[in-house]
PDB file of C-alpha atoms in Angstrom:
ATOM      1  CA  MET A  37     -29.769 -71.072  10.265  1.00 36.00           C
ATOM      2  CA  ASP A  38     -27.139 -71.915   7.889  1.00 35.00           C
ATOM      3  CA  PHE A  39     -23.794 -72.559   9.143  1.00 32.00           C
ATOM      4  CA  GLY A  40     -21.137 -72.836   6.385  1.00 33.00           C
ATOM      5  CA  ILE A  41     -17.889 -74.820   7.761  1.00 31.00           C
ATOM      6  CA  ALA A  42     -14.728 -74.007   6.443  1.00 34.00           C
ATOM      7  CA  ALA A  43     -12.426 -76.602   7.665  1.00 34.00           C
ATOM      8  CA  GLN A  44     -10.693 -79.912   7.131  1.00 32.00           C
ATOM      9  CA  VAL A  45     -12.355 -82.726   8.827  1.00 32.00           C
ATOM     10  CA  TYR A  46      -9.668 -85.072  10.931  1.00 30.00           C
ATOM     11  CA  PRO A  47     -10.418 -88.751  12.157  1.00 33.00           C
ATOM     12  CA  ASP A  48     -11.417 -88.994  15.750  1.00 33.00           C
ATOM     13  CA  ASP A  49      -8.193 -90.424  16.710  1.00 33.00           C
ATOM     14  CA  TYR A  50      -6.358 -87.376  15.644  1.00 29.00           C
ATOM     15  CA  HIS A  51      -4.032 -86.652  18.687  1.00 31.00           C
ATOM     16  CA  PHE A  52      -2.619 -83.163  19.296  1.00 28.00           C
ATOM     17  CA  GLY A  53      -1.430 -81.280  22.435  1.00 33.00           C
ATOM     18  CA  ARG A  54      -4.102 -79.263  24.694  1.00 36.00           C
ATOM     19  CA  SER A  55      -3.969 -76.743  27.081  1.00 38.00           C
ATOM     20  CA  ALA A  56      -4.783 -77.778  30.627  1.00 36.00           C
ATOM     21  CA  THR A  57      -8.096 -76.058  30.653  1.00 42.00           C
ATOM     22  CA  VAL A  58      -9.649 -78.007  27.877  1.00 44.00           C
ATOM     23  CA  VAL A  59     -11.969 -80.770  29.106  1.00 42.00           C
ATOM     24  CA  ASP A  60     -11.322 -84.036  27.513  1.00 42.00           C
ATOM     25  CA  ILE A  61     -14.805 -84.703  25.949  1.00 42.00           C
ATOM     26  CA  HIS A  62     -16.511 -86.124  22.845  1.00 46.00           C
ATOM     27  CA  ASP A  63     -20.045 -85.071  22.935  1.00 53.00           C
ATOM     28  CA  GLY A  64     -19.419 -81.804  24.584  1.00 61.00           C
ATOM     29  CA  PRO A  65     -21.096 -80.345  27.789  1.00 70.00           C
ATOM     30  CA  ASP A  66     -23.957 -82.553  29.258  1.00 75.00           C
ATOM     31  CA  GLN A  67     -27.588 -81.041  29.593  1.00 69.00           C
ATOM     32  CA  LEU A  68     -26.655 -79.334  33.072  1.00 72.00           C
ATOM     33  CA  ALA A  69     -23.885 -77.606  31.549  1.00 78.00           C
ATOM     34  CA  LEU A  70     -25.519 -76.363  28.646  1.00 76.00           C
ATOM     35  CA  ILE A  71     -28.326 -74.913  30.943  1.00 75.00           C
ATOM     36  CA  ASN A  72     -25.535 -72.916  32.940  1.00 80.00           C
ATOM     37  CA  ILE A  73     -23.860 -71.938  29.593  1.00 80.00           C
ATOM     38  CA  VAL A  74     -27.431 -70.625  28.459  1.00 79.00           C
ATOM     39  CA  GLN A  75     -27.570 -68.555  31.453  1.00 80.00           C
ATOM     40  CA  GLN A  76     -24.151 -67.211  31.202  1.00 79.00           C
ATOM     41  CA  LEU A  77     -24.814 -65.906  27.857  1.00 80.00           C
ATOM     42  CA  HIS A  78     -28.203 -64.333  28.679  1.00 81.00           C
ATOM     43  CA  ALA A  79     -26.521 -62.746  31.505  1.00 81.00           C
ATOM     44  CA  SER A  80     -25.466 -59.663  29.703  1.00 81.00           C
ATOM     45  CA  LEU A  81     -26.694 -57.059  27.130  1.00 82.00           C
ATOM     46  CA  ASP A  82     -23.294 -56.202  26.273  1.00 87.00           C
ATOM     47  CA  PRO A  83     -21.924 -57.556  23.029  1.00 87.00           C
ATOM     48  CA  ARG A  84     -18.553 -58.027  23.928  1.00 88.00           C
ATOM     49  CA  THR A  85     -19.470 -59.489  27.493  1.00 89.00           C
ATOM     50  CA  VAL A  86     -21.488 -61.904  25.687  1.00 88.00           C
ATOM     51  CA  PHE A  87     -18.934 -62.481  22.968  1.00 89.00           C
ATOM     52  CA  ALA A  88     -15.811 -62.963  25.533  1.00 90.00           C
ATOM     53  CA  CYS A  89     -18.222 -65.426  27.753  1.00 89.00           C
ATOM     54  CA  PHE A  90     -18.908 -67.462  24.516  1.00 88.00           C
ATOM     55  CA  GLY A  91     -14.909 -67.491  23.894  1.00 91.00           C
ATOM     56  CA  LYS A  92     -14.054 -68.609  27.552  1.00 90.00           C
ATOM     57  CA  VAL A  93     -16.749 -71.512  27.384  1.00 88.00           C
ATOM     58  CA  LEU A  94     -15.628 -72.534  24.248  1.00 90.00           C
ATOM     59  CA  GLY A  95     -12.165 -72.722  25.463  1.00 91.00           C
ATOM     60  CA  GLN A  96     -13.167 -75.465  28.446  1.00 89.00           C
ATOM     61  CA  TYR A  97     -14.036 -77.897  25.638  1.00 90.00           C
ATOM     62  CA  LEU A  98     -11.974 -76.990  22.879  1.00 93.00           C
ATOM     63  CA  PRO A  99      -8.162 -75.931  21.891  1.00 95.00           C
ATOM     64  CA  LEU A 100      -9.432 -72.348  21.600  1.00 93.00           C
ATOM     65  CA  ALA A 101      -6.634 -69.642  21.300  1.00 94.00           C
ATOM     66  CA  GLY A 102      -9.140 -66.797  20.393  1.00 95.00           C
ATOM     67  CA  ILE A 103     -12.189 -65.921  18.375  1.00 94.00           C
ATOM     68  CA  GLN A 104     -12.594 -62.666  15.977  1.00 92.00           C
ATOM     69  CA  ALA A 105     -15.962 -61.609  14.403  1.00 87.00           C
ATOM     70  CA  GLN A 106     -17.524 -59.660  12.036  1.00 82.00           C
ATOM     71  CA  PHE A 107     -21.121 -58.495  12.560  1.00 75.00           C
ATOM     72  CA  ALA A 108     -22.256 -55.807  10.121  1.00 65.00           C
ATOM     73  CA  GLU A 109     -20.647 -52.655  11.521  1.00 69.00           C
ATOM     74  CA  MET A 110     -19.403 -54.195  14.648  1.00 78.00           C
ATOM     75  CA  GLN A 111     -16.162 -56.200  15.396  1.00 86.00           C
ATOM     76  CA  LEU A 112     -15.776 -58.196  18.378  1.00 88.00           C
ATOM     77  CA  SER A 113     -12.536 -59.983  19.387  1.00 91.00           C
ATOM     78  CA  TRP A 114     -11.578 -62.399  22.512  1.00 93.00           C
ATOM     79  CA  GLY A 115      -8.378 -64.236  23.002  1.00 93.00           C
ATOM     80  CA  LYS A 116      -5.385 -64.208  20.741  1.00 93.00           C
ATOM     81  CA  ARG A 117      -4.916 -63.956  17.085  1.00 92.00           C
ATOM     82  CA  ILE A 118      -2.625 -66.850  16.660  1.00 92.00           C
ATOM     83  CA  GLY A 119      -3.000 -70.563  15.796  1.00 92.00           C
ATOM     84  CA  VAL A 120      -5.080 -72.309  12.920  1.00 93.00           C
ATOM     85  CA  SER A 121      -7.790 -70.460  11.469  1.00 94.00           C
ATOM     86  CA  LEU A 122     -11.506 -71.744  11.264  1.00 94.00           C
ATOM     87  CA  LYS A 123     -13.717 -69.506   9.503  1.00 92.00           C
ATOM     88  CA  ARG A 124     -17.506 -69.976   9.912  1.00 88.00           C
ATOM     89  CA  HIS A 125     -20.457 -67.936   8.312  1.00 82.00           C
ATOM     90  CA  LEU A 126     -23.708 -67.493  10.081  1.00 74.00           C
ATOM     91  CA  ASN A 127     -26.627 -66.320   7.814  1.00 65.00           C
ATOM     92  CA  ASN A 128     -29.843 -65.195   9.402  1.00 59.00           C
ATOM     93  CA  GLU A 129     -32.426 -62.510   8.677  1.00 58.00           C
ATOM     94  CA  ILE A 130     -30.770 -60.156  11.712  1.00 54.00           C
ATOM     95  CA  CYS A 131     -27.122 -61.080  11.148  1.00 58.00           C
ATOM     96  CA  ARG A 132     -26.321 -61.239   7.483  1.00 60.00           C
ATOM     97  CA  SER A 133     -23.075 -63.137   6.496  1.00 67.00           C
ATOM     98  CA  ALA A 134     -21.546 -62.642   9.962  1.00 79.00           C
ATOM     99  CA  VAL A 135     -18.140 -64.441   9.723  1.00 85.00           C
ATOM    100  CA  LEU A 136     -16.801 -66.087  12.946  1.00 89.00           C
ATOM    101  CA  ASP A 137     -12.700 -66.863  12.674  1.00 93.00           C
ATOM    102  CA  TYR A 138     -11.684 -69.317  15.316  1.00 95.00           C
ATOM    103  CA  ARG A 139      -7.949 -69.649  16.315  1.00 95.00           C
ATOM    104  CA  LEU A 140      -7.112 -72.790  17.312  1.00 95.00           C
ATOM    105  CA  ASP A 141      -4.191 -74.483  18.844  1.00 95.00           C
ATOM    106  CA  ALA A 142      -4.755 -77.782  16.690  1.00 93.00           C
ATOM    107  CA  PRO A 143      -7.455 -78.589  13.941  1.00 94.00           C
ATOM    108  CA  LEU A 144     -10.756 -79.784  15.192  1.00 93.00           C
ATOM    109  CA  THR A 145     -11.821 -83.494  15.355  1.00 93.00           C
ATOM    110  CA  PRO A 146     -15.409 -84.524  13.989  1.00 92.00           C
ATOM    111  CA  ALA A 147     -16.403 -84.709  17.464  1.00 91.00           C
ATOM    112  CA  GLN A 148     -15.083 -81.690  18.377  1.00 92.00           C
ATOM    113  CA  ILE A 149     -16.884 -79.966  15.470  1.00 92.00           C
ATOM    114  CA  ARG A 150     -20.104 -81.150  16.772  1.00 90.00           C
ATOM    115  CA  VAL A 151     -19.413 -79.522  19.901  1.00 90.00           C
ATOM    116  CA  LEU A 152     -18.733 -76.491  18.252  1.00 91.00           C
ATOM    117  CA  GLN A 153     -22.027 -76.291  16.363  1.00 89.00           C
ATOM    118  CA  THR A 154     -23.840 -77.172  19.578  1.00 87.00           C
ATOM    119  CA  LEU A 155     -22.044 -74.183  21.563  1.00 86.00           C
ATOM    120  CA  GLU A 156     -22.307 -71.926  18.490  1.00 84.00           C
ATOM    121  CA  SER A 157     -26.359 -72.206  17.968  1.00 82.00           C
ATOM    122  CA  MET A 158     -26.085 -71.296  21.357  1.00 81.00           C
ATOM    123  CA  LEU A 159     -24.340 -68.020  21.063  1.00 79.00           C
ATOM    124  CA  VAL A 160     -26.274 -66.434  18.085  1.00 78.00           C
ATOM    125  CA  GLN A 161     -29.353 -65.624  19.799  1.00 81.00           C
ATOM    126  CA  PRO A 162     -27.950 -63.921  23.014  1.00 87.00           C
ATOM    127  CA  LEU A 163     -25.516 -62.253  21.160  1.00 83.00           C
ATOM    128  CA  LEU A 164     -27.948 -60.874  18.605  1.00 80.00           C
ATOM    129  CA  ASN A 165     -30.053 -59.747  21.577  1.00 83.00           C
ATOM    130  CA  ALA A 166     -27.176 -57.802  22.844  1.00 84.00           C
ATOM    131  CA  ILE A 167     -26.438 -56.295  19.505  1.00 81.00           C
ATOM    132  CA  GLN A 168     -30.256 -55.154  18.884  1.00 79.00           C
ATOM    133  CA  TYR A 169     -30.275 -53.907  22.429  1.00 78.00           C
ATOM    134  CA  GLN A 170     -26.992 -51.777  21.786  1.00 76.00           C
ATOM    135  CA  LYS A 171     -28.380 -50.740  18.439  1.00 75.00           C
ATOM    136  CA  MET A 172     -31.846 -49.584  19.903  1.00 73.00           C
ATOM    137  CA  SER A 173     -30.186 -47.690  22.788  1.00 70.00           C
ATOM    138  CA  GLU A 174     -27.789 -45.758  20.564  1.00 67.00           C
ATOM    139  CA  GLN A 175     -30.818 -44.774  18.415  1.00 69.00           C
ATOM    140  CA  ALA A 176     -32.599 -43.768  21.645  1.00 80.00           C
ATOM    141  CA  MET A 177     -29.581 -41.375  22.761  1.00 87.00           C
ATOM    142  CA  PHE A 178     -28.526 -40.185  19.393  1.00 89.00           C
ATOM    143  CA  ASP A 179     -29.832 -37.776  16.805  1.00 91.00           C
ATOM    144  CA  THR A 180     -30.192 -39.964  13.447  1.00 88.00           C
ATOM    145  CA  LEU A 181     -29.317 -37.052  11.287  1.00 93.00           C
ATOM    146  CA  THR A 182     -26.254 -35.613  12.900  1.00 95.00           C
ATOM    147  CA  GLY A 183     -25.000 -38.083  14.942  1.00 91.00           C
ATOM    148  CA  LEU A 184     -25.054 -35.852  18.153  1.00 95.00           C
ATOM    149  CA  GLY A 185     -26.885 -36.863  21.491  1.00 94.00           C
ATOM    150  CA  ASN A 186     -29.986 -36.371  21.130  1.00 93.00           C
ATOM    151  CA  ARG A 187     -32.454 -34.270  23.667  1.00 92.00           C
ATOM    152  CA  ASN A 188     -33.035 -37.489  25.627  1.00 88.00           C
ATOM    153  CA  PHE A 189     -29.481 -37.901  26.074  1.00 91.00           C
ATOM    154  CA  TYR A 190     -28.778 -34.171  26.640  1.00 94.00           C
ATOM    155  CA  GLY A 191     -31.325 -34.482  29.591  1.00 93.00           C
ATOM    156  CA  GLN A 192     -29.506 -37.051  31.484  1.00 90.00           C
ATOM    157  CA  ALA A 193     -25.745 -35.673  30.821  1.00 94.00           C
ATOM    158  CA  ILE A 194     -26.651 -32.629  31.896  1.00 96.00           C
ATOM    159  CA  LYS A 195     -28.106 -33.879  35.052  1.00 94.00           C
ATOM    160  CA  HIS A 196     -25.152 -36.098  35.884  1.00 93.00           C
ATOM    161  CA  ALA A 197     -22.587 -33.329  34.991  1.00 94.00           C
ATOM    162  CA  VAL A 198     -24.174 -30.540  37.073  1.00 95.00           C
ATOM    163  CA  ALA A 199     -24.399 -33.122  40.133  1.00 92.00           C
ATOM    164  CA  ARG A 200     -20.700 -33.848  39.344  1.00 90.00           C
ATOM    165  CA  ALA A 201     -19.516 -30.222  39.331  1.00 91.00           C
ATOM    166  CA  SER A 202     -21.664 -29.538  42.658  1.00 89.00           C
ATOM    167  CA  ARG A 203     -19.769 -32.561  44.511  1.00 88.00           C
ATOM    168  CA  HIS A 204     -16.357 -31.821  43.150  1.00 84.00           C
ATOM    169  CA  GLN A 205     -16.308 -28.317  42.595  1.00 85.00           C
ATOM    170  CA  ASP A 206     -15.559 -28.833  38.853  1.00 89.00           C
ATOM    171  CA  LYS A 207     -16.035 -26.126  36.279  1.00 94.00           C
ATOM    172  CA  LEU A 208     -18.942 -26.443  33.794  1.00 96.00           C
ATOM    173  CA  SER A 209     -20.049 -24.212  31.164  1.00 97.00           C
ATOM    174  CA  LEU A 210     -23.167 -24.700  28.470  1.00 98.00           C
ATOM    175  CA  ILE A 211     -23.488 -23.357  24.916  1.00 98.00           C
ATOM    176  CA  VAL A 212     -26.543 -23.052  23.373  1.00 98.00           C
ATOM    177  CA  LEU A 213     -26.431 -22.216  19.174  1.00 98.00           C
ATOM    178  CA  ASP A 214     -28.725 -22.478  16.402  1.00 96.00           C
ATOM    179  CA  LEU A 215     -28.514 -21.479  12.997  1.00 96.00           C
ATOM    180  CA  ASP A 216     -29.363 -18.174  12.007  1.00 95.00           C
ATOM    181  CA  ASN A 217     -32.696 -17.822   9.549  1.00 90.00           C
ATOM    182  CA  PHE A 218     -32.972 -21.403   9.564  1.00 92.00           C
ATOM    183  CA  LYS A 219     -36.378 -21.323   8.744  1.00 89.00           C
ATOM    184  CA  GLN A 220     -36.165 -19.162   5.790  1.00 90.00           C
ATOM    185  CA  LEU A 221     -33.434 -21.496   4.671  1.00 87.00           C
ATOM    186  CA  ASN A 222     -35.688 -24.323   4.533  1.00 87.00           C
ATOM    187  CA  ASP A 223     -38.554 -22.721   2.873  1.00 86.00           C
ATOM    188  CA  THR A 224     -36.472 -21.354  -0.011  1.00 88.00           C
ATOM    189  CA  HIS A 225     -34.405 -24.493  -0.594  1.00 89.00           C
ATOM    190  CA  GLY A 226     -36.289 -27.241   0.646  1.00 91.00           C
ATOM    191  CA  HIS A 227     -36.109 -29.925   3.401  1.00 89.00           C
ATOM    192  CA  GLN A 228     -33.533 -31.927   1.916  1.00 93.00           C
ATOM    193  CA  PHE A 229     -31.241 -28.844   1.744  1.00 94.00           C
ATOM    194  CA  GLY A 230     -32.315 -28.251   5.209  1.00 94.00           C
ATOM    195  CA  ASP A 231     -31.252 -31.530   6.683  1.00 95.00           C
ATOM    196  CA  ALA A 232     -27.758 -31.368   4.577  1.00 95.00           C
ATOM    197  CA  VAL A 233     -27.202 -28.109   6.418  1.00 96.00           C
ATOM    198  CA  LEU A 234     -27.877 -29.767   9.782  1.00 96.00           C
ATOM    199  CA  ARG A 235     -25.722 -32.956   8.848  1.00 96.00           C
ATOM    200  CA  GLN A 236     -22.940 -30.692   8.016  1.00 96.00           C
ATOM    201  CA  PHE A 237     -23.331 -28.089  11.001  1.00 97.00           C
ATOM    202  CA  GLY A 238     -23.531 -31.296  13.170  1.00 97.00           C
ATOM    203  CA  ALA A 239     -20.372 -32.534  11.866  1.00 97.00           C
ATOM    204  CA  LEU A 240     -18.393 -29.206  12.218  1.00 97.00           C
ATOM    205  CA  ILE A 241     -19.777 -28.951  16.002  1.00 97.00           C
ATOM    206  CA  LYS A 242     -18.272 -32.499  16.440  1.00 96.00           C
ATOM    207  CA  SER A 243     -14.910 -31.389  15.092  1.00 96.00           C
ATOM    208  CA  ALA A 244     -14.544 -28.190  16.909  1.00 97.00           C
ATOM    209  CA  ILE A 245     -15.072 -29.575  20.549  1.00 96.00           C
ATOM    210  CA  ARG A 246     -12.555 -31.715  22.749  1.00 94.00           C
ATOM    211  CA  ASN A 247     -12.887 -35.175  23.900  1.00 92.00           C
ATOM    212  CA  THR A 248     -13.955 -33.784  27.062  1.00 93.00           C
ATOM    213  CA  ASP A 249     -17.020 -31.989  25.904  1.00 96.00           C
ATOM    214  CA  GLN A 250     -20.262 -33.147  24.619  1.00 96.00           C
ATOM    215  CA  ALA A 251     -22.514 -32.213  21.854  1.00 97.00           C
ATOM    216  CA  PHE A 252     -26.313 -32.529  21.165  1.00 97.00           C
ATOM    217  CA  ARG A 253     -28.807 -31.564  18.854  1.00 96.00           C
ATOM    218  CA  ILE A 254     -32.315 -30.895  21.001  1.00 94.00           C
ATOM    219  CA  GLY A 255     -34.385 -30.046  18.376  1.00 92.00           C
ATOM    220  CA  GLY A 256     -35.017 -28.490  14.939  1.00 93.00           C
ATOM    221  CA  ASP A 257     -31.607 -26.188  14.326  1.00 95.00           C
ATOM    222  CA  GLU A 258     -30.915 -25.901  18.285  1.00 97.00           C
ATOM    223  CA  PHE A 259     -27.722 -27.483  19.550  1.00 98.00           C
ATOM    224  CA  VAL A 260     -26.257 -27.313  22.906  1.00 98.00           C
ATOM    225  CA  VAL A 261     -22.430 -28.411  23.873  1.00 98.00           C
ATOM    226  CA  LEU A 262     -21.618 -29.203  27.478  1.00 97.00           C
ATOM    227  CA  VAL A 263     -18.194 -27.898  28.177  1.00 97.00           C
ATOM    228  CA  ARG A 264     -15.925 -29.355  31.000  1.00 95.00           C
ATOM    229  CA  GLY A 265     -14.195 -26.291  31.722  1.00 95.00           C
ATOM    230  CA  GLU A 266     -14.837 -22.469  32.800  1.00 94.00           C
ATOM    231  CA  LEU A 267     -16.478 -19.759  30.755  1.00 96.00           C
ATOM    232  CA  ASP A 268     -12.894 -19.017  29.227  1.00 96.00           C
ATOM    233  CA  SER A 269     -13.053 -22.510  27.699  1.00 96.00           C
ATOM    234  CA  ALA A 270     -16.754 -22.091  26.362  1.00 97.00           C
ATOM    235  CA  THR A 271     -15.427 -18.883  24.778  1.00 97.00           C
ATOM    236  CA  LEU A 272     -12.540 -20.571  22.863  1.00 97.00           C
ATOM    237  CA  LEU A 273     -15.114 -22.770  21.654  1.00 98.00           C
ATOM    238  CA  CYS A 274     -17.445 -20.438  20.430  1.00 98.00           C
ATOM    239  CA  GLU A 275     -14.697 -18.816  18.610  1.00 97.00           C
ATOM    240  CA  ARG A 276     -13.478 -22.088  17.034  1.00 97.00           C
ATOM    241  CA  ILE A 277     -16.920 -22.821  15.803  1.00 98.00           C
ATOM    242  CA  LEU A 278     -17.262 -19.391  14.362  1.00 97.00           C
ATOM    243  CA  SER A 279     -13.920 -19.574  12.544  1.00 97.00           C
ATOM    244  CA  LYS A 280     -14.708 -23.076  11.029  1.00 96.00           C
ATOM    245  CA  LEU A 281     -17.992 -21.751   9.875  1.00 96.00           C
ATOM    246  CA  ALA A 282     -16.628 -18.729   8.261  1.00 95.00           C
ATOM    247  CA  LYS A 283     -13.802 -21.105   6.416  1.00 95.00           C
ATOM    248  CA  GLY A 284     -16.189 -23.817   5.315  1.00 94.00           C
ATOM    249  CA  SER A 285     -16.842 -23.730   1.770  1.00 93.00           C
ATOM    250  CA  PHE A 286     -20.426 -25.013   1.944  1.00 94.00           C
ATOM    251  CA  PHE A 287     -21.313 -22.575   4.666  1.00 95.00           C
ATOM    252  CA  TYR A 288     -19.724 -19.217   3.060  1.00 92.00           C
ATOM    253  CA  ARG A 289     -21.353 -20.086  -0.564  1.00 92.00           C
ATOM    254  CA  ASN A 290     -24.971 -20.331   1.071  1.00 91.00           C
ATOM    255  CA  ARG A 291     -24.230 -17.755   3.798  1.00 92.00           C
ATOM    256  CA  ILE A 292     -24.995 -19.952   6.700  1.00 95.00           C
ATOM    257  CA  HIS A 293     -24.288 -18.226   9.979  1.00 96.00           C
ATOM    258  CA  THR A 294     -24.805 -19.210  13.520  1.00 97.00           C
ATOM    259  CA  SER A 295     -25.414 -17.228  16.883  1.00 98.00           C
ATOM    260  CA  LEU A 296     -24.212 -18.787  20.305  1.00 98.00           C
ATOM    261  CA  GLY A 297     -24.705 -18.057  24.121  1.00 98.00           C
ATOM    262  CA  ALA A 298     -22.715 -19.442  26.841  1.00 98.00           C
ATOM    263  CA  ALA A 299     -22.924 -19.670  30.429  1.00 97.00           C
ATOM    264  CA  GLU A 300     -20.592 -21.086  33.482  1.00 96.00           C
ATOM    265  CA  ILE A 301     -22.525 -22.774  36.269  1.00 95.00           C
ATOM    266  CA  GLN A 302     -22.997 -20.799  39.315  1.00 92.00           C
ATOM    267  CA  ALA A 303     -22.940 -22.118  42.967  1.00 88.00           C
ATOM    268  CA  GLY A 304     -26.505 -23.861  43.606  1.00 87.00           C
ATOM    269  CA  GLU A 305     -27.623 -23.726  40.216  1.00 91.00           C
ATOM    270  CA  ASN A 306     -29.524 -26.595  38.415  1.00 93.00           C
ATOM    271  CA  GLN A 307     -29.437 -27.504  34.751  1.00 94.00           C
ATOM    272  CA  ASP A 308     -32.687 -25.409  34.084  1.00 95.00           C
ATOM    273  CA  ASN A 309     -30.967 -22.295  35.581  1.00 94.00           C
ATOM    274  CA  LEU A 310     -27.748 -22.858  33.364  1.00 96.00           C
ATOM    275  CA  TYR A 311     -29.592 -23.433  30.425  1.00 96.00           C
ATOM    276  CA  GLU A 312     -31.753 -20.399  30.813  1.00 96.00           C
ATOM    277  CA  ARG A 313     -28.984 -18.108  31.343  1.00 96.00           C
ATOM    278  CA  ALA A 314     -27.103 -19.515  28.137  1.00 97.00           C
ATOM    279  CA  ASP A 315     -30.210 -19.347  25.942  1.00 97.00           C
ATOM    280  CA  LYS A 316     -30.659 -15.809  27.271  1.00 96.00           C
ATOM    281  CA  ALA A 317     -26.973 -14.887  25.897  1.00 97.00           C
ATOM    282  CA  LEU A 318     -27.881 -16.597  22.815  1.00 97.00           C
ATOM    283  CA  TYR A 319     -30.732 -14.186  22.146  1.00 96.00           C
ATOM    284  CA  GLN A 320     -28.423 -11.253  23.080  1.00 96.00           C
ATOM    285  CA  ALA A 321     -26.284 -12.434  20.243  1.00 97.00           C
ATOM    286  CA  LYS A 322     -29.415 -12.469  17.679  1.00 96.00           C
ATOM    287  CA  ALA A 323     -30.347  -8.978  18.936  1.00 96.00           C
ATOM    288  CA  ALA A 324     -26.638  -7.975  18.256  1.00 96.00           C
ATOM    289  CA  GLY A 325     -26.834  -8.722  14.608  1.00 95.00           C
ATOM    290  CA  ARG A 326     -26.366 -12.725  14.698  1.00 96.00           C
ATOM    291  CA  ASN A 327     -23.354 -14.604  13.527  1.00 96.00           C
ATOM    292  CA  CYS A 328     -21.869 -13.900  16.830  1.00 97.00           C
ATOM    293  CA  TYR A 329     -21.689 -14.964  20.473  1.00 97.00           C
ATOM    294  CA  ARG A 330     -22.391 -13.537  23.747  1.00 97.00           C
ATOM    295  CA  LEU A 331     -21.633 -14.445  27.414  1.00 97.00           C
ATOM    296  CA  SER A 332     -23.874 -14.671  30.320  1.00 95.00           C
ATOM    297  CA  LEU A 333     -22.685 -12.323  33.255  1.00 76.00           C
ATOM    298  CA  GLN A 334     -19.639 -10.883  30.632  1.00 50.00           C
ATOM    299  CA  HIS A 335     -19.223  -8.095  28.677  1.00 42.00           C
ATOM    300  CA  PRO A 336     -20.556  -8.409  24.781  1.00 40.00           C
ATOM    301  CA  VAL A 337     -17.956 -10.057  22.652  1.00 42.00           C
ATOM    302  CA  LYS A 338     -18.030  -9.368  18.997  1.00 41.00           C
ATOM    303  CA  GLY A 339     -17.982 -12.667  16.781  1.00 44.00           C
TER     304      GLY A 339
END
């Protein structure tokens, strides 16, 4: 692993004020302490927790005020953004050109630089493990094409939402929707165009829902939205999606429409019952001519 040190070297007898928490050492932690540090760093698979642990450990041996780091698309921060800046670059296959920006109460001596190198080398692997784990978890839970939750995530989320609604008597609704005549679009314009439609439709749904709602692509052109609220809330969301679709130039130009079905959970229902009723409402919308929505247990409503 290649570490680039961007720091002026100061003599060993350079004196500066230290905080009371800094250990007065020259060679860093002993072997037993190193083992303990490794165990601490490997104790979590959350990148922010590992990074914070690293900052706290460094703060015991060095005059450290804070650290900021940039790992690809992930930014991590611990402590304060004040003091002398010491930037170091980490180059490896997984974490290309990552930058660690240390903020120090005073410049480091050569002995302290060696301590930093030792502890820094111990940080990299557990942090990369945590970053990789987070990426794999996201890939396992999110649809790569639209960025919405995938079928696996939906299965977990709907069970949790139904259980919560049952415990706390919360209102919960479900919208099932798909693109009208999507197979024909794919056959006519090709799969690349179909993927573009799905990406933009996913973005449209994401822009239409509230922060309390969750949207998923569960297969092909089929989407679902978990709505935290009663059927009136789901109705407003259906209308908002149809309105955005009608106003979107890409969708209007290519005559892309959607049909939606919505249902509110009833006492004693499970997630399968709720989905089945919303799905039946969707097929009622299809039968009514598409490009509209229908509500389970409600009078038909034009889109």
